[in-house]
């Protein structure tokens, strides 16, 4: 069956709250939890950006069944890929093999903090390809010495590895990134229900073994639809810019400026808002119809996060599982 996940959105909640929400998600029966890996929130009104790896380490100890994922980590500027591999292996050990490392080419918003220039997308993909080679070899248990155009590694080895190799997912957006990264990762990551992307991915990975297609969708559940729309507009209007814009803006002020003309009704057209669980199911169905195997829900904003978990998440999971097809 389609697997349904809960999003630990580090941009909108503090670290203690995120651990508590993860415990509730585990208790409610979510299949997995994904965590963003940010240094900045998208907008000042979101107000948070704790270190994802510390939060996930705490979550690993506070939960029993929930699979954990980054969604996504950028292993090319703020982090060196050898360090990402070590973090991933350690988290997999702490969680008894419940961790999947999802990576992508990142956003300037989070990477500019280390004072390096922000590469253009083609160069970022070159860097990501090298990073995936380094991370994959280290997670395979190899001693790695590597000299590429962008990264060097000197006799690195991971001393604490889980029993099963850490799976790797990669964020892709089109034919070029699919052909480039499909053999270097196990799973596809995307934030739009693009059936053509899934088809290309499956064709590129023919003969390489089973692969998950992991998507994510924001929702703004709440008993009052107008309030839910207002909250989505306040917290998530940046979302409409698309990743070609979102990847390059450097600050929350830039996102404020870029989204200043986005209206509440514009946000409501792309994010299901209000108490109607059937409307949420309909929105999520676009992912399984496109061939996605896993879909993570983002409940927008911290204000009603606990209430969503207490009142809506359980019934919503039941409806989603009743509607989703078997794979």
Tab-separated table of C-alpha atoms in Angstrom:
chain	number	residue	atom	x	y	z
A	1	UNK	CA	0.000	0.000	0.000
A	2	UNK	CA	0.961	3.645	-0.351
A	3	UNK	CA	2.916	4.759	2.721
A	4	UNK	CA	1.958	7.993	4.443
A	5	UNK	CA	4.342	10.194	6.336
A	6	UNK	CA	4.362	13.142	8.698
A	7	UNK	CA	6.616	16.154	8.180
A	8	UNK	CA	8.805	17.485	10.974
A	9	UNK	CA	9.051	20.970	9.510
A	10	UNK	CA	11.983	22.583	11.244
A	11	UNK	CA	11.090	26.004	9.818
A	12	UNK	CA	7.865	26.297	11.807
A	13	UNK	CA	8.427	24.452	15.112
A	14	UNK	CA	11.058	24.309	17.831
A	15	UNK	CA	13.143	21.222	18.586
A	16	UNK	CA	11.261	20.041	21.673
A	17	UNK	CA	7.929	20.396	19.907
A	18	UNK	CA	9.208	18.477	16.897
A	19	UNK	CA	10.241	15.522	19.063
A	20	UNK	CA	6.836	15.520	20.747
A	21	UNK	CA	5.042	15.661	17.397
A	22	UNK	CA	7.151	12.746	16.154
A	23	UNK	CA	6.117	10.688	19.171
A	24	UNK	CA	2.471	11.378	18.379
A	25	UNK	CA	3.006	10.517	14.717
A	26	UNK	CA	4.578	7.221	15.786
A	27	UNK	CA	1.652	6.488	18.117
A	28	UNK	CA	-0.913	7.357	15.430
A	29	UNK	CA	0.599	4.914	12.952
A	30	UNK	CA	2.242	7.153	10.370
A	31	UNK	CA	4.627	5.032	8.326
A	32	UNK	CA	7.481	7.516	8.301
A	33	UNK	CA	8.506	11.039	9.229
A	34	UNK	CA	10.553	13.386	7.075
A	35	UNK	CA	12.540	16.305	8.429
A	36	UNK	CA	13.589	19.408	6.563
A	37	UNK	CA	17.223	20.423	7.084
A	38	UNK	CA	17.285	24.233	7.262
A	39	UNK	CA	19.430	27.003	8.702
A	40	UNK	CA	16.737	29.609	8.004
A	41	UNK	CA	12.944	29.506	7.878
A	42	UNK	CA	11.402	30.527	4.558
A	43	UNK	CA	9.653	33.510	6.152
A	44	UNK	CA	10.236	35.334	9.421
A	45	UNK	CA	6.691	34.475	10.516
A	46	UNK	CA	7.631	30.781	10.643
A	47	UNK	CA	10.230	31.616	13.248
A	48	UNK	CA	12.347	28.455	13.667
A	49	UNK	CA	15.308	26.536	12.280
A	50	UNK	CA	16.746	23.987	14.756
A	51	UNK	CA	19.474	21.601	13.623
A	52	UNK	CA	17.709	18.714	11.937
A	53	UNK	CA	20.293	16.047	12.796
A	54	UNK	CA	20.121	16.711	16.528
A	55	UNK	CA	16.326	16.630	16.366
A	56	UNK	CA	16.371	13.363	14.414
A	57	UNK	CA	18.769	11.800	16.909
A	58	UNK	CA	16.338	12.645	19.693
A	59	UNK	CA	13.402	11.392	17.618
A	60	UNK	CA	15.214	8.104	16.990
A	61	UNK	CA	15.325	7.511	20.739
A	62	UNK	CA	11.782	8.764	21.396
A	63	UNK	CA	10.020	6.596	18.786
A	64	UNK	CA	9.758	2.890	18.069
A	65	UNK	CA	8.307	2.261	14.627
A	66	UNK	CA	8.492	5.482	12.635
A	67	UNK	CA	10.881	5.422	9.701
A	68	UNK	CA	12.953	8.619	9.581
A	69	UNK	CA	14.162	10.597	6.579
A	70	UNK	CA	15.788	13.889	5.717
A	71	UNK	CA	13.752	15.816	3.169
A	72	UNK	CA	16.204	16.907	2.010
A	73	UNK	CA	19.821	17.423	3.049
A	74	UNK	CA	22.163	19.363	0.797
A	75	UNK	CA	25.607	17.668	0.909
A	76	UNK	CA	27.520	20.156	-1.227
A	77	UNK	CA	28.105	23.524	0.527
A	78	UNK	CA	27.132	23.772	4.219
A	79	UNK	CA	28.095	20.127	4.751
A	80	UNK	CA	30.948	18.121	3.249
A	81	UNK	CA	29.642	14.817	1.829
A	82	UNK	CA	31.984	12.760	4.034
A	83	UNK	CA	30.393	14.371	7.104
A	84	UNK	CA	26.882	13.739	5.764
A	85	UNK	CA	27.751	10.064	5.336
A	86	UNK	CA	28.939	9.864	8.956
A	87	UNK	CA	25.770	11.561	10.232
A	88	UNK	CA	23.561	9.256	8.187
A	89	UNK	CA	25.322	6.109	9.369
A	90	UNK	CA	25.163	7.177	13.015
A	91	UNK	CA	21.479	8.040	12.799
A	92	UNK	CA	20.757	4.693	11.161
A	93	UNK	CA	22.520	2.916	14.061
A	94	UNK	CA	20.610	4.958	16.665
A	95	UNK	CA	17.279	4.246	14.968
A	96	UNK	CA	17.946	0.518	14.438
A	97	UNK	CA	17.962	0.908	10.669
A	98	UNK	CA	14.941	3.201	10.413
A	99	UNK	CA	16.727	5.985	8.542
A	100	UNK	CA	16.791	6.954	4.859
A	101	UNK	CA	19.083	9.732	3.648
A	102	UNK	CA	17.378	11.970	1.099
A	103	UNK	CA	19.589	14.574	-0.570
A	104	UNK	CA	19.253	17.394	-3.061
A	105	UNK	CA	21.090	20.308	-4.637
A	106	UNK	CA	19.958	22.681	-1.902
A	107	UNK	CA	18.803	26.275	-1.515
A	108	UNK	CA	20.866	29.422	-1.173
A	109	UNK	CA	18.681	30.324	1.825
A	110	UNK	CA	20.418	27.679	3.917
A	111	UNK	CA	23.816	27.344	2.283
A	112	UNK	CA	24.896	31.007	2.112
A	113	UNK	CA	25.586	31.058	5.867
A	114	UNK	CA	29.057	29.502	5.469
A	115	UNK	CA	30.175	32.386	3.260
A	116	UNK	CA	30.705	30.426	0.058
A	117	UNK	CA	29.408	31.578	-3.300
A	118	UNK	CA	26.164	29.995	-4.488
A	119	UNK	CA	26.857	27.927	-7.633
A	120	UNK	CA	24.524	27.878	-10.634
A	121	UNK	CA	22.295	24.825	-10.953
A	122	UNK	CA	24.529	22.972	-13.422
A	123	UNK	CA	27.516	23.238	-11.108
A	124	UNK	CA	25.381	22.229	-8.116
A	125	UNK	CA	24.419	19.072	-9.979
A	126	UNK	CA	28.080	18.387	-10.727
A	127	UNK	CA	28.786	18.757	-7.014
A	128	UNK	CA	25.847	16.566	-6.053
A	129	UNK	CA	27.041	13.803	-8.363
A	130	UNK	CA	30.463	13.799	-6.694
A	131	UNK	CA	28.832	13.918	-3.266
A	132	UNK	CA	26.662	10.901	-4.031
A	133	UNK	CA	29.701	8.889	-5.101
A	134	UNK	CA	31.555	9.768	-1.888
A	135	UNK	CA	28.551	9.136	0.380
A	136	UNK	CA	27.682	5.873	-1.338
A	137	UNK	CA	31.208	4.489	-1.071
A	138	UNK	CA	31.460	5.425	2.597
A	139	UNK	CA	28.079	3.889	3.405
A	140	UNK	CA	29.279	0.736	1.647
A	141	UNK	CA	32.036	0.529	4.265
A	142	UNK	CA	34.888	1.449	1.969
A	143	UNK	CA	37.953	3.467	2.906
A	144	UNK	CA	37.646	6.423	0.579
A	145	UNK	CA	40.283	8.643	-0.962
A	146	UNK	CA	38.767	10.886	-3.593
A	147	UNK	CA	39.876	13.860	-5.639
A	148	UNK	CA	37.228	15.438	-7.847
A	149	UNK	CA	36.586	18.818	-9.361
A	150	UNK	CA	34.738	19.954	-6.231
A	151	UNK	CA	35.538	17.645	-3.311
A	152	UNK	CA	38.555	15.916	-1.850
A	153	UNK	CA	38.486	13.087	0.671
A	154	UNK	CA	41.617	11.774	2.349
A	155	UNK	CA	41.465	8.182	3.604
A	156	UNK	CA	37.996	8.405	5.165
A	157	UNK	CA	36.130	5.473	6.648
A	158	UNK	CA	32.949	5.120	8.691
A	159	UNK	CA	33.550	3.138	11.861
A	160	UNK	CA	29.929	2.777	12.965
A	161	UNK	CA	27.638	1.415	10.289
A	162	UNK	CA	24.141	-0.067	10.565
A	163	UNK	CA	23.546	-3.717	9.731
A	164	UNK	CA	21.754	-2.744	6.519
A	165	UNK	CA	23.181	-0.079	4.229
A	166	UNK	CA	21.512	3.326	4.573
A	167	UNK	CA	19.167	3.867	1.587
A	168	UNK	CA	19.630	7.085	-0.357
A	169	UNK	CA	16.951	9.131	-2.074
A	170	UNK	CA	17.676	12.051	-4.408
A	171	UNK	CA	15.516	15.025	-5.340
A	172	UNK	CA	15.030	15.199	-9.101
A	173	UNK	CA	13.017	17.528	-11.306
A	174	UNK	CA	13.398	16.445	-14.923
A	175	UNK	CA	14.918	14.119	-17.470
A	176	UNK	CA	18.453	15.454	-17.029
A	177	UNK	CA	18.576	14.948	-13.274
A	178	UNK	CA	16.879	11.545	-13.554
A	179	UNK	CA	19.443	10.239	-16.031
A	180	UNK	CA	22.269	11.675	-13.977
A	181	UNK	CA	21.324	10.496	-10.486
A	182	UNK	CA	19.124	7.409	-10.876
A	183	UNK	CA	22.037	4.967	-10.711
A	184	UNK	CA	23.613	6.753	-7.718
A	185	UNK	CA	20.576	6.627	-5.418
A	186	UNK	CA	17.895	4.155	-4.453
A	187	UNK	CA	14.778	6.337	-4.344
A	188	UNK	CA	13.215	9.335	-6.072
A	189	UNK	CA	12.220	12.468	-4.151
A	190	UNK	CA	9.925	15.132	-5.620
A	191	UNK	CA	7.412	17.723	-4.445
A	192	UNK	CA	5.071	17.633	-7.445
A	193	UNK	CA	2.920	14.665	-8.566
A	194	UNK	CA	4.638	14.314	-11.937
A	195	UNK	CA	3.790	10.958	-13.549
A	196	UNK	CA	6.287	11.501	-16.386
A	197	UNK	CA	9.061	11.954	-13.840
A	198	UNK	CA	8.163	8.669	-12.161
A	199	UNK	CA	8.064	6.870	-15.512
A	200	UNK	CA	11.473	8.229	-16.495
A	201	UNK	CA	12.880	7.223	-13.123
A	202	UNK	CA	11.566	3.674	-13.341
A	203	UNK	CA	12.859	3.309	-16.890
A	204	UNK	CA	16.292	4.619	-15.907
A	205	UNK	CA	16.463	2.210	-12.966
A	206	UNK	CA	15.280	-0.863	-14.855
A	207	UNK	CA	17.154	-3.858	-13.453
A	208	UNK	CA	18.542	-1.953	-10.464
A	209	UNK	CA	16.020	-3.193	-7.922
A	210	UNK	CA	12.911	-1.779	-6.255
A	211	UNK	CA	12.731	1.957	-5.769
A	212	UNK	CA	10.429	4.206	-3.784
A	213	UNK	CA	9.012	7.449	-5.102
A	214	UNK	CA	8.685	9.838	-2.157
A	215	UNK	CA	6.517	12.943	-2.403
A	216	UNK	CA	5.355	15.675	-0.055
A	217	UNK	CA	2.233	17.840	0.073
A	218	UNK	CA	1.296	20.799	2.296
A	219	UNK	CA	-2.139	20.910	3.900
A	220	UNK	CA	-3.706	23.475	6.196
A	221	UNK	CA	-6.204	21.560	8.297
A	222	UNK	CA	-8.341	23.507	10.738
A	223	UNK	CA	-11.968	23.763	11.877
A	224	UNK	CA	-12.382	27.217	10.293
A	225	UNK	CA	-11.555	27.342	6.580
A	226	UNK	CA	-10.939	31.097	6.476
A	227	UNK	CA	-8.473	30.831	9.345
A	228	UNK	CA	-6.804	27.859	7.656
A	229	UNK	CA	-6.410	29.865	4.436
A	230	UNK	CA	-4.997	32.836	6.355
A	231	UNK	CA	-2.504	30.603	8.142
A	232	UNK	CA	-1.416	28.972	4.880
A	233	UNK	CA	-0.944	32.403	3.318
A	234	UNK	CA	1.061	33.672	6.282
A	235	UNK	CA	3.292	30.602	6.562
A	236	UNK	CA	3.447	29.066	3.083
A	237	UNK	CA	2.990	31.720	0.390
A	238	UNK	CA	6.678	31.221	-0.532
A	239	UNK	CA	5.729	27.780	-1.864
A	240	UNK	CA	4.175	29.173	-5.047
A	241	UNK	CA	7.462	30.512	-6.362
A	242	UNK	CA	8.581	27.086	-7.537
A	243	UNK	CA	11.987	25.555	-6.940
A	244	UNK	CA	13.746	27.428	-9.748
A	245	UNK	CA	13.047	30.598	-7.759
A	246	UNK	CA	13.159	29.151	-4.238
A	247	UNK	CA	16.607	27.612	-4.713
A	248	UNK	CA	18.307	30.927	-5.421
A	249	UNK	CA	16.827	33.472	-2.989
A	250	UNK	CA	19.274	34.082	-0.107
A	251	UNK	CA	17.213	35.472	2.791
A	252	UNK	CA	13.782	35.555	4.399
A	253	UNK	CA	13.550	39.199	3.302
A	254	UNK	CA	13.973	38.067	-0.302
A	255	UNK	CA	11.168	35.537	0.111
A	256	UNK	CA	8.977	38.254	1.678
A	257	UNK	CA	9.558	40.447	-1.358
A	258	UNK	CA	9.107	37.629	-3.872
A	259	UNK	CA	5.794	36.575	-2.334
A	260	UNK	CA	4.341	40.010	-1.509
A	261	UNK	CA	1.746	39.854	-4.269
A	262	UNK	CA	0.600	36.292	-3.564
A	263	UNK	CA	-3.013	36.447	-2.379
A	264	UNK	CA	-4.724	34.133	0.133
A	265	UNK	CA	-6.939	32.789	-2.637
A	266	UNK	CA	-3.839	31.917	-4.677
A	267	UNK	CA	-2.514	29.828	-1.811
A	268	UNK	CA	-5.902	28.159	-1.273
A	269	UNK	CA	-5.891	27.009	-4.897
A	270	UNK	CA	-2.750	24.934	-4.353
A	271	UNK	CA	-3.071	23.891	-0.686
A	272	UNK	CA	-6.190	22.171	0.706
A	273	UNK	CA	-7.423	24.322	3.585
A	274	UNK	CA	-10.037	23.754	6.260
A	275	UNK	CA	-11.742	20.819	7.985
A	276	UNK	CA	-12.707	18.763	4.898
A	277	UNK	CA	-10.680	15.548	5.114
A	278	UNK	CA	-12.082	14.303	1.814
A	279	UNK	CA	-10.623	17.367	0.079
A	280	UNK	CA	-7.231	16.508	1.552
A	281	UNK	CA	-7.531	12.903	0.369
A	282	UNK	CA	-8.391	14.144	-3.115
A	283	UNK	CA	-5.316	16.382	-3.168
A	284	UNK	CA	-3.042	13.580	-1.943
A	285	UNK	CA	-4.485	11.151	-4.503
A	286	UNK	CA	-2.673	13.033	-7.267
A	287	UNK	CA	0.560	11.533	-5.909
A	288	UNK	CA	-0.449	7.901	-5.888
A	289	UNK	CA	-2.112	8.352	-9.288
A	290	UNK	CA	1.255	9.619	-10.567
A	291	UNK	CA	2.965	6.502	-9.214
A	292	UNK	CA	4.347	7.732	-5.912
A	293	UNK	CA	4.752	5.056	-3.256
A	294	UNK	CA	5.222	7.395	-0.282
A	295	UNK	CA	3.585	10.745	0.508
A	296	UNK	CA	4.486	12.962	3.473
A	297	UNK	CA	1.921	15.449	4.748
A	298	UNK	CA	2.936	18.919	5.928
A	299	UNK	CA	0.439	20.436	8.335
A	300	UNK	CA	1.102	24.140	7.782
A	301	UNK	CA	2.034	26.175	10.850
A	302	UNK	CA	2.754	25.305	14.439
A	303	UNK	CA	-0.409	26.872	15.872
A	304	UNK	CA	-2.743	23.924	15.183
A	305	UNK	CA	-0.086	21.212	14.870
A	306	UNK	CA	-0.979	19.462	18.127
A	307	UNK	CA	-4.692	19.772	17.442
A	308	UNK	CA	-4.177	18.287	13.982
A	309	UNK	CA	-2.439	15.303	15.556
A	310	UNK	CA	-5.033	14.950	18.304
A	311	UNK	CA	-8.169	15.331	16.195
A	312	UNK	CA	-7.583	14.963	12.465
A	313	UNK	CA	-4.495	12.889	11.722
A	314	UNK	CA	-5.943	9.519	12.786
A	315	UNK	CA	-9.190	9.804	10.799
A	316	UNK	CA	-7.246	11.247	7.851
A	317	UNK	CA	-4.855	8.297	7.809
A	318	UNK	CA	-7.822	5.911	7.787
A	319	UNK	CA	-9.355	7.690	4.796
A	320	UNK	CA	-6.081	7.858	2.925
A	321	UNK	CA	-5.404	4.157	3.389
A	322	UNK	CA	-8.949	3.266	2.355
A	323	UNK	CA	-8.603	5.291	-0.839
A	324	UNK	CA	-5.035	4.480	-1.872
A	325	UNK	CA	-4.368	1.551	-4.212
A	326	UNK	CA	-2.006	-1.323	-3.499
A	327	UNK	CA	1.312	-1.276	-5.366
